CSV table of C-alpha atoms in Angstrom, one decimal:
chain,number,residue,atom,x,y,z
E,58,MET,CA,-10.0,29.3,15.0
E,59,ALA,CA,-11.0,26.4,12.7
E,60,ALA,CA,-13.1,23.7,14.2
E,61,ILE,CA,-11.3,20.4,13.6
E,62,LYS,CA,-11.0,17.4,15.9
E,63,LYS,CA,-7.5,16.6,17.2
E,64,SER,CA,-8.5,12.9,17.4
E,65,ILE,CA,-8.5,12.4,13.6
E,66,PHE,CA,-4.7,13.0,13.6
E,67,ARG,CA,-3.2,9.6,14.1
E,68,GLU,CA,0.4,8.5,14.4
E,69,TYR,CA,1.1,8.5,10.6
E,70,ASP,CA,-2.2,9.4,8.9
E,71,ILE,CA,-5.5,11.1,9.3
E,72,ARG,CA,-8.7,9.0,9.8
E,73,GLY,CA,-12.2,9.7,11.0
E,74,LYS,CA,-15.9,8.9,10.6
E,75,GLU,CA,-17.6,10.3,7.6
E,76,GLY,CA,-20.1,13.0,8.3
E,77,THR,CA,-19.1,13.7,11.8
E,78,GLU,CA,-15.3,13.8,12.1
E,79,LEU,CA,-14.7,14.3,8.4
E,80,THR,CA,-16.8,16.5,6.2
E,81,PRO,CA,-16.1,18.4,2.9
E,82,GLU,CA,-15.4,21.5,5.0
E,83,THR,CA,-12.9,19.6,7.1
E,84,LEU,CA,-11.2,18.3,3.9
E,85,GLU,CA,-10.9,21.8,2.5
E,86,LEU,CA,-9.2,23.0,5.7
E,87,LEU,CA,-6.9,20.0,5.6
E,88,GLY,CA,-6.0,20.8,1.9
E,89,LYS,CA,-5.1,24.3,2.9
E,90,GLY,CA,-3.1,23.1,5.9
E,91,TYR,CA,-1.2,20.5,3.9
E,92,GLY,CA,-0.6,22.9,1.0
E,93,THR,CA,0.8,25.5,3.5
E,94,PHE,CA,3.0,22.8,5.1
E,95,LEU,CA,4.5,22.0,1.7
E,96,ARG,CA,4.9,25.6,0.6
E,97,ASN,CA,6.8,26.3,3.9
E,98,ARG,CA,9.3,23.7,2.7
E,99,GLY,CA,9.6,25.0,-0.9
E,100,ILE,CA,7.5,22.2,-2.4
E,101,ILE,CA,4.9,23.1,-5.0
E,102,LYS,CA,4.1,19.9,-7.0
E,103,VAL,CA,1.5,17.6,-5.5
E,104,VAL,CA,-0.1,14.5,-6.9
E,105,VAL,CA,-3.5,13.5,-5.5
E,106,GLY,CA,-5.4,10.2,-5.7
E,107,ARG,CA,-8.4,8.6,-4.0
E,108,ASP,CA,-10.0,5.2,-3.3
E,109,SER,CA,-13.5,4.1,-4.2
E,110,ARG,CA,-15.2,4.8,-0.9
E,111,ALA,CA,-18.6,6.5,-1.0
E,112,THR,CA,-17.3,9.9,0.2
E,113,SER,CA,-13.9,9.9,-1.5
E,114,LEU,CA,-14.9,11.8,-4.6
E,115,GLU,CA,-16.6,14.6,-2.6
E,116,PHE,CA,-13.7,14.7,-0.1
E,117,SER,CA,-11.2,14.8,-2.9
E,118,GLU,CA,-12.9,17.8,-4.6
E,119,ALA,CA,-12.9,19.7,-1.3
E,120,PHE,CA,-9.3,18.8,-0.5
E,121,LEU,CA,-8.2,19.9,-4.0
E,122,LYS,CA,-10.0,23.2,-3.5
E,123,GLY,CA,-8.1,23.9,-0.3
E,124,LEU,CA,-4.8,22.7,-1.7
E,125,CYS,CA,-5.0,24.8,-4.9
E,126,SER,CA,-5.7,27.9,-2.8
E,127,THR,CA,-2.2,27.7,-1.4
E,128,GLY,CA,-0.5,28.0,-4.8
E,129,CYS,CA,0.3,24.3,-5.3
E,130,ASP,CA,0.6,22.8,-8.8
E,131,VAL,CA,-1.7,19.7,-8.5
E,132,THR,CA,-2.1,16.6,-10.6
E,133,ASN,CA,-5.3,14.6,-9.9
E,134,ILE,CA,-4.8,11.0,-10.8
E,135,LYS,CA,-8.3,10.1,-9.5
E,136,VAL,CA,-9.1,6.6,-8.4
E,137,VAL,CA,-5.9,4.7,-7.7
E,138,LEU,CA,-4.2,2.6,-5.0
E,139,VAL,CA,-1.7,3.8,-2.5
E,140,PRO,CA,1.3,2.2,-4.2
E,141,LEU,CA,0.1,3.8,-7.5
E,142,LEU,CA,0.1,7.2,-5.8
E,143,TYR,CA,3.6,6.7,-4.5
E,144,TRP,CA,4.8,5.4,-7.9
E,145,ALA,CA,3.2,8.5,-9.5
E,146,GLN,CA,5.3,10.7,-7.3
E,147,TYR,CA,8.4,9.3,-8.9
E,148,TYR,CA,6.9,9.3,-12.4
E,149,LEU,CA,5.7,12.9,-12.2
E,150,LYS,CA,8.6,14.1,-10.1
E,151,SER,CA,6.3,15.3,-7.4
E,152,GLU,CA,7.5,15.6,-3.8
E,153,GLY,CA,3.9,16.2,-2.5
E,154,GLY,CA,1.5,13.2,-2.5
E,155,VAL,CA,-2.0,12.7,-1.0
E,156,MET,CA,-4.2,9.6,-1.0
E,157,ILE,CA,-7.7,10.0,0.2
E,158,THR,CA,-8.4,6.6,1.8
E,159,ALA,CA,-9.2,4.9,5.1
E,160,SER,CA,-7.1,1.9,4.2
E,161,HIS,CA,-8.6,-1.3,5.9
E,162,ASN,CA,-11.1,0.6,8.1
E,163,PRO,CA,-14.7,-0.5,7.7
E,164,ALA,CA,-17.3,1.4,5.6
E,165,GLY,CA,-18.3,4.7,7.1
E,166,TRP,CA,-14.7,5.8,7.6
E,167,ASN,CA,-12.3,7.8,5.4
E,168,GLY,CA,-9.0,9.6,5.8
E,169,LEU,CA,-5.7,10.8,4.3
E,170,LYS,CA,-2.2,9.5,3.8
E,171,LEU,CA,0.1,12.5,3.2
E,172,ALA,CA,3.6,12.4,1.8
E,173,VAL,CA,6.5,14.9,1.9
E,174,GLY,CA,9.3,13.7,-0.3
E,175,TYR,CA,9.0,10.7,-2.6
E,176,SER,CA,6.8,8.1,-0.9
E,177,GLN,CA,7.7,9.3,2.6
E,178,THR,CA,4.6,9.5,4.6
E,179,LEU,CA,4.2,12.2,7.3
E,180,GLY,CA,4.8,11.2,10.9
E,181,GLN,CA,3.2,12.5,14.1
E,182,LYS,CA,5.3,15.6,14.4
E,183,ASP,CA,4.5,16.7,10.8
E,184,LEU,CA,0.8,16.0,11.3
E,185,GLU,CA,0.8,18.1,14.5
E,186,GLU,CA,2.3,20.9,12.5
E,187,ILE,CA,-0.6,20.7,10.0
E,188,TYR,CA,-3.1,20.6,12.9
E,189,ASP,CA,-1.4,23.8,14.3
E,190,ILE,CA,-1.6,25.5,10.9
E,191,VAL,CA,-5.3,24.6,10.5
E,192,THR,CA,-6.4,25.5,14.0
E,193,ASN,CA,-4.6,28.9,13.9
E,194,ASP,CA,-5.6,29.8,10.4
E,195,ARG,CA,-2.0,30.2,9.3
E,196,PHE,CA,-2.6,29.5,5.7
E,197,ILE,CA,-0.7,30.6,2.7
E,198,GLU,CA,-3.2,31.9,0.1
E,199,GLU,CA,-2.0,32.3,-3.5
E,200,LYS,CA,-3.4,31.5,-7.0
E,201,GLY,CA,-2.3,28.0,-7.9
E,202,ALA,CA,-0.4,27.0,-11.1
E,203,GLY,CA,-3.4,24.8,-12.1
E,204,LEU,CA,-5.1,21.5,-11.7
E,205,HIS,CA,-4.4,18.7,-14.2
E,206,GLU,CA,-6.7,15.7,-14.5
E,207,ASP,CA,-5.5,14.2,-17.8
E,208,ILE,CA,-3.1,11.5,-16.5
E,209,ASP,CA,-4.0,7.8,-16.4
E,210,ILE,CA,-1.2,6.5,-14.3
E,211,PHE,CA,-1.9,2.7,-14.6
E,212,PRO,CA,-0.6,2.0,-18.1
E,213,PRO,CA,2.9,3.3,-17.4
E,214,TYR,CA,2.9,1.7,-14.0
E,215,ILE,CA,2.1,-1.7,-15.5
E,216,GLU,CA,4.9,-1.3,-18.1
E,217,ASP,CA,7.4,-0.3,-15.4
E,218,VAL,CA,6.6,-3.1,-12.9
E,219,LEU,CA,6.5,-5.9,-15.5
E,220,SER,CA,9.9,-4.8,-16.8
E,221,LYS,CA,11.3,-5.4,-13.3
E,222,VAL,CA,10.3,-9.1,-12.9
E,223,HIS,CA,10.9,-12.3,-14.9
E,224,ILE,CA,7.9,-14.6,-14.8
E,225,THR,CA,8.2,-17.8,-16.9
E,226,LYS,CA,5.1,-19.7,-15.9
E,227,LYS,CA,1.4,-19.2,-16.3
E,228,PHE,CA,-0.5,-19.7,-13.1
E,229,ARG,CA,-4.2,-19.9,-12.3
E,230,ILE,CA,-4.7,-17.4,-9.5
E,231,LEU,CA,-7.8,-16.7,-7.3
E,232,VAL,CA,-7.9,-12.9,-6.7
E,233,ASN,CA,-9.9,-11.6,-3.8
E,234,THR,CA,-10.1,-7.8,-3.4
E,235,GLY,CA,-13.1,-7.8,-1.0
E,236,ASN,CA,-15.0,-5.2,-3.1
E,237,GLY,CA,-12.2,-2.7,-2.5
E,238,THR,CA,-10.4,-0.4,-4.9
E,239,ALA,CA,-7.7,-3.1,-5.7
E,240,GLY,CA,-10.4,-4.8,-7.8
E,241,LEU,CA,-9.9,-2.2,-10.5
E,242,PHE,CA,-6.2,-2.9,-10.9
E,243,THR,CA,-4.9,-6.3,-9.7
E,244,PRO,CA,-6.8,-8.6,-12.1
E,245,GLU,CA,-5.6,-6.7,-15.2
E,246,LEU,CA,-2.0,-6.5,-13.9
E,247,LEU,CA,-1.8,-10.3,-13.2
E,248,ARG,CA,-3.3,-11.1,-16.6
E,249,ARG,CA,-0.7,-8.9,-18.2
E,250,ALA,CA,1.8,-10.9,-16.4
E,251,GLY,CA,0.6,-14.0,-18.2
E,252,CYS,CA,-1.7,-15.5,-15.5
E,253,GLU,CA,-5.2,-16.9,-15.6
E,254,VAL,CA,-7.2,-14.9,-13.1
E,255,VAL,CA,-10.3,-16.0,-11.3
E,256,GLU,CA,-11.9,-12.9,-9.8
E,257,HIS,CA,-13.7,-13.0,-6.4
E,258,LEU,CA,-15.4,-9.9,-5.0
E,259,THR,CA,-13.6,-7.6,-7.4
E,260,ALA,CA,-16.6,-5.4,-8.1
E,261,LEU,CA,-16.4,-2.1,-6.3
E,262,ASP,CA,-18.9,-1.7,-3.4
E,263,PRO,CA,-18.0,0.9,-0.8
E,264,THR,CA,-20.3,-0.7,1.8
E,265,PHE,CA,-18.1,-3.8,1.9
E,266,PRO,CA,-21.2,-6.1,2.1
E,267,HIS,CA,-19.2,-9.4,2.8
E,268,TYR,CA,-16.3,-8.2,5.0
E,269,THR,CA,-13.8,-5.4,5.2
E,270,PRO,CA,-11.0,-6.1,2.7
E,271,ASN,CA,-8.1,-6.8,5.1
E,272,PRO,CA,-5.8,-9.8,4.7
E,273,ALA,CA,-5.0,-9.7,8.4
E,274,GLN,CA,-8.6,-10.7,9.1
E,275,VAL,CA,-9.3,-14.5,9.3
E,276,GLU,CA,-12.7,-14.1,7.5
E,277,MET,CA,-11.2,-12.7,4.3
E,278,MET,CA,-8.4,-15.3,4.2
E,279,GLU,CA,-10.7,-18.3,5.0
E,280,ASP,CA,-13.0,-17.1,2.2
E,281,THR,CA,-10.1,-16.8,-0.2
E,282,GLY,CA,-8.9,-20.3,0.7
E,283,LYS,CA,-12.4,-21.8,0.2
E,284,ARG,CA,-12.6,-20.2,-3.3
E,285,VAL,CA,-9.1,-21.4,-4.2
E,286,LEU,CA,-10.3,-25.0,-3.6
E,287,GLU,CA,-13.5,-24.5,-5.5
E,288,GLU,CA,-11.8,-23.0,-8.5
E,289,HIS,CA,-8.8,-25.4,-8.4
E,290,ALA,CA,-6.4,-22.4,-8.4
E,291,ASP,CA,-2.7,-22.7,-8.0
E,292,PHE,CA,-2.9,-20.3,-5.1
E,293,GLY,CA,-4.8,-17.1,-4.1
E,294,PHE,CA,-4.0,-13.5,-3.5
E,295,ALA,CA,-6.0,-11.3,-1.2
E,296,TYR,CA,-5.6,-7.5,-1.1
E,297,ASP,CA,-6.7,-4.8,1.3
E,298,ALA,CA,-8.8,-1.9,0.0
E,299,ASP,CA,-6.0,0.4,-1.1
E,300,GLY,CA,-3.5,-2.2,-2.4
E,301,ASP,CA,-0.6,-1.9,0.0
E,302,ARG,CA,-1.1,-5.2,1.9
E,303,LEU,CA,-1.0,-8.7,0.5
E,304,GLY,CA,-2.5,-12.0,1.7
E,305,LEU,CA,-1.4,-15.4,0.2
E,306,VAL,CA,-3.3,-18.8,0.3
E,307,ASP,CA,-1.7,-22.0,-1.1
E,308,GLU,CA,-3.4,-24.5,-3.4
E,309,LYS,CA,-4.7,-26.4,-0.4
E,310,GLY,CA,-6.6,-23.3,0.8
E,311,GLN,CA,-4.3,-22.7,3.7
E,312,ASN,CA,-3.4,-19.2,4.8
E,313,VAL,CA,0.3,-18.4,4.4
E,314,TRP,CA,1.3,-15.8,7.0
E,315,PRO,CA,3.3,-12.8,5.7
E,316,ASP,CA,6.4,-13.8,7.6
E,317,ARG,CA,6.4,-17.2,5.8
E,318,TYR,CA,6.1,-15.7,2.3
E,319,LEU,CA,8.6,-13.0,3.3
E,320,ILE,CA,11.1,-15.9,3.7
E,321,LEU,CA,10.5,-16.7,0.0
E,322,LEU,CA,10.9,-13.1,-1.0
E,323,ALA,CA,14.1,-12.9,1.0
E,324,ARG,CA,15.5,-16.0,-0.6
E,325,ASN,CA,14.6,-14.6,-4.0
E,326,LEU,CA,16.5,-11.4,-3.2
E,327,LEU,CA,19.5,-13.2,-1.7
E,328,GLU,CA,19.9,-15.4,-4.7
E,329,GLU,CA,20.7,-12.2,-6.7
E,330,LYS,CA,22.2,-10.1,-3.9
E,331,PRO,CA,24.0,-12.0,-1.1
E,332,GLY,CA,24.6,-10.0,2.0
E,333,ALA,CA,21.5,-7.8,1.5
E,334,LYS,CA,19.8,-6.3,4.6
E,335,ILE,CA,16.2,-7.2,5.3
E,336,VAL,CA,14.1,-5.2,7.8
E,337,PHE,CA,11.0,-6.7,9.5
E,338,ASP,CA,8.8,-5.9,12.5
E,339,VAL,CA,8.8,-7.4,16.0
E,340,LYS,CA,5.7,-9.6,15.3
E,341,VAL,CA,7.4,-12.0,13.0
E,342,SER,CA,8.5,-15.5,14.1
E,343,GLN,CA,12.1,-16.4,14.8
E,344,ALA,CA,12.0,-18.5,11.6
E,345,LEU,CA,12.4,-15.4,9.4
E,346,PRO,CA,15.7,-14.0,10.8
E,347,GLU,CA,17.1,-17.5,11.1
E,348,ASP,CA,16.4,-18.2,7.4
E,349,ILE,CA,17.7,-14.8,6.3
E,350,VAL,CA,21.0,-15.6,8.0
E,351,ALA,CA,21.1,-19.2,6.6
E,352,HIS,CA,20.8,-17.8,3.1
E,353,GLY,CA,23.5,-15.1,3.5
E,354,GLY,CA,21.4,-12.1,4.4
E,355,ILE,CA,21.4,-9.6,7.3
E,356,PRO,CA,18.2,-9.5,9.4
E,357,ILE,CA,17.2,-6.3,11.1
E,358,MET,CA,14.2,-6.3,13.5
E,359,TRP,CA,12.4,-3.0,14.0
E,360,LYS,CA,9.2,-1.7,15.5
E,361,THR,CA,5.8,-2.2,13.9
E,362,GLY,CA,4.4,0.5,11.6
E,363,HIS,CA,4.8,0.8,7.9
E,364,SER,CA,6.4,4.3,8.2
E,365,TYR,CA,8.9,3.0,10.8
E,366,ILE,CA,9.9,0.1,8.6
E,367,LYS,CA,10.3,2.3,5.5
E,368,THR,CA,12.4,4.8,7.5
E,369,LYS,CA,14.6,2.1,8.9
E,370,MET,CA,15.1,0.6,5.5
E,371,LEU,CA,16.4,4.0,4.3
E,372,GLU,CA,18.7,4.4,7.4
E,373,GLU,CA,20.1,0.9,7.0
E,374,LYS,CA,20.2,0.9,3.1
E,375,ALA,CA,18.1,-2.3,3.3
E,376,GLU,CA,16.8,-4.0,0.1
E,377,LEU,CA,13.6,-5.6,1.4
E,378,GLY,CA,11.2,-5.0,4.3
E,379,GLY,CA,8.0,-6.5,5.6
E,380,GLU,CA,5.4,-6.6,8.4
E,381,MET,CA,3.1,-9.3,9.7
E,382,SER,CA,0.2,-7.0,8.5
E,383,GLY,CA,1.2,-7.8,4.9
E,384,HIS,CA,3.0,-4.5,4.1
E,385,ILE,CA,6.0,-5.6,1.9
E,386,PHE,CA,8.7,-3.0,0.8
E,387,PHE,CA,11.1,-3.4,-2.1
E,388,LYS,CA,14.2,-1.3,-2.6
E,389,GLU,CA,16.2,-3.6,-4.8
E,390,GLY,CA,15.0,-3.0,-8.3
E,391,TYR,CA,12.2,-0.8,-7.0
E,392,TYR,CA,11.5,2.4,-5.0
E,393,GLY,CA,11.4,1.3,-1.4
E,394,PHE,CA,7.7,1.7,-0.7
E,395,ASP,CA,5.0,-1.0,0.2
E,396,ASP,CA,3.3,-2.3,-2.9
E,397,ALA,CA,1.1,-5.4,-2.7
E,398,LEU,CA,0.8,-5.6,-6.5
E,399,PHE,CA,4.6,-5.6,-7.0
E,400,ALA,CA,4.9,-8.1,-4.1
E,401,SER,CA,2.5,-10.4,-6.0
E,402,LEU,CA,4.7,-10.2,-9.1
E,403,LYS,CA,7.9,-11.0,-7.1
E,404,LEU,CA,6.2,-14.0,-5.6
E,405,LEU,CA,5.2,-15.1,-9.1
E,406,GLU,CA,8.8,-14.7,-10.1
E,407,TYR,CA,9.9,-16.9,-7.3
E,408,PHE,CA,7.2,-19.5,-7.9
E,409,SER,CA,8.0,-19.7,-11.6
E,410,LYS,CA,11.6,-20.7,-10.8
E,411,ARG,CA,10.4,-23.8,-8.9
E,412,GLU,CA,8.6,-27.0,-10.0
E,413,LYS,CA,6.8,-27.4,-6.7
E,414,PRO,CA,3.3,-26.2,-5.5
E,415,VAL,CA,3.2,-23.3,-3.1
E,416,SER,CA,2.3,-25.5,-0.1
E,417,GLU,CA,5.6,-27.5,-0.6
E,418,LEU,CA,7.6,-24.3,-1.0
E,419,ILE,CA,6.2,-23.1,2.3
E,420,GLU,CA,6.7,-26.4,4.1
E,421,GLU,CA,10.4,-26.2,3.2
E,422,THR,CA,10.7,-23.0,5.2
E,423,PRO,CA,11.5,-23.2,9.0
E,424,ARG,CA,8.5,-23.0,11.3
E,425,TYR,CA,8.1,-22.2,14.9
E,426,ILE,CA,5.0,-23.4,16.7
E,427,SER,CA,3.5,-20.9,19.2
E,428,SER,CA,3.0,-22.4,22.7
């Protein structure tokens, strides 16, 4: 029986401490378990990416070894963001998808996000099945169709996402990626969108010497706001380490909570598609559903968790979804998964239609004061 800790299997991903809970040996076993899980469902094509954490390359190599031993046809897209991994599933027509990342966890952690079907992350029941496969050595072993490493996914991604938005103004944007992997991608994308980008903590450093890149943490957003003021930026964007959560700061350096900017994204959608359904988690303020109704949309509240929101959007055929953590999901004109880079572009699209600064646009949204 393989030695692997049950505690690393979370509700909808795998996470653990490097060197104790997660080792190359553990990752090879997980690769074999996930590959067997896919093969049992008739899935053979898998795309694999990783973040820039200190152990991610070593863990990726071990995971790929295990995965290929099950007969899967694997494309390694190397260092990417989670939304790029999901996008690559559609681009490469691959129902299997793996991202080696610990998301917003601090340095010293790593993990896996696993998909079955296009951008559909595994839930607890699926992860328990993989745990059972691994602990009971019920692996499929077969010579794989090969490992391909010759695809740079970012250029076609940029072309695709820019074709889906209409941005008519040039903004000066402060971009803070907190030394996470998003620093490799977001500045280039925003420049390609016609913006002037001022970079802050965009150099990769897996030790996260300043703070963990997490827009839900006050420290990151306060630092972003301070830099916006110093650089006289129109606004600031902050990204988590793997690019699926977005923070926004206005030109006054004030943090704009995700439920406030989700109001703007909902209005942007409802201008083009009246009657659209919009899903959000239970942590948002009452202002969001009220504004959705006022602008002709249908609000749907659901439980917190990006997998839950994504599943509910599919069930309801919703066009937009969001969480207070900064996960924003777009189905209208996109693929339905959470993508902080695309969310940035959609906000730019909305801002470029208006002649007002971000602070005024936010002030025009309803607001509830917590007692």
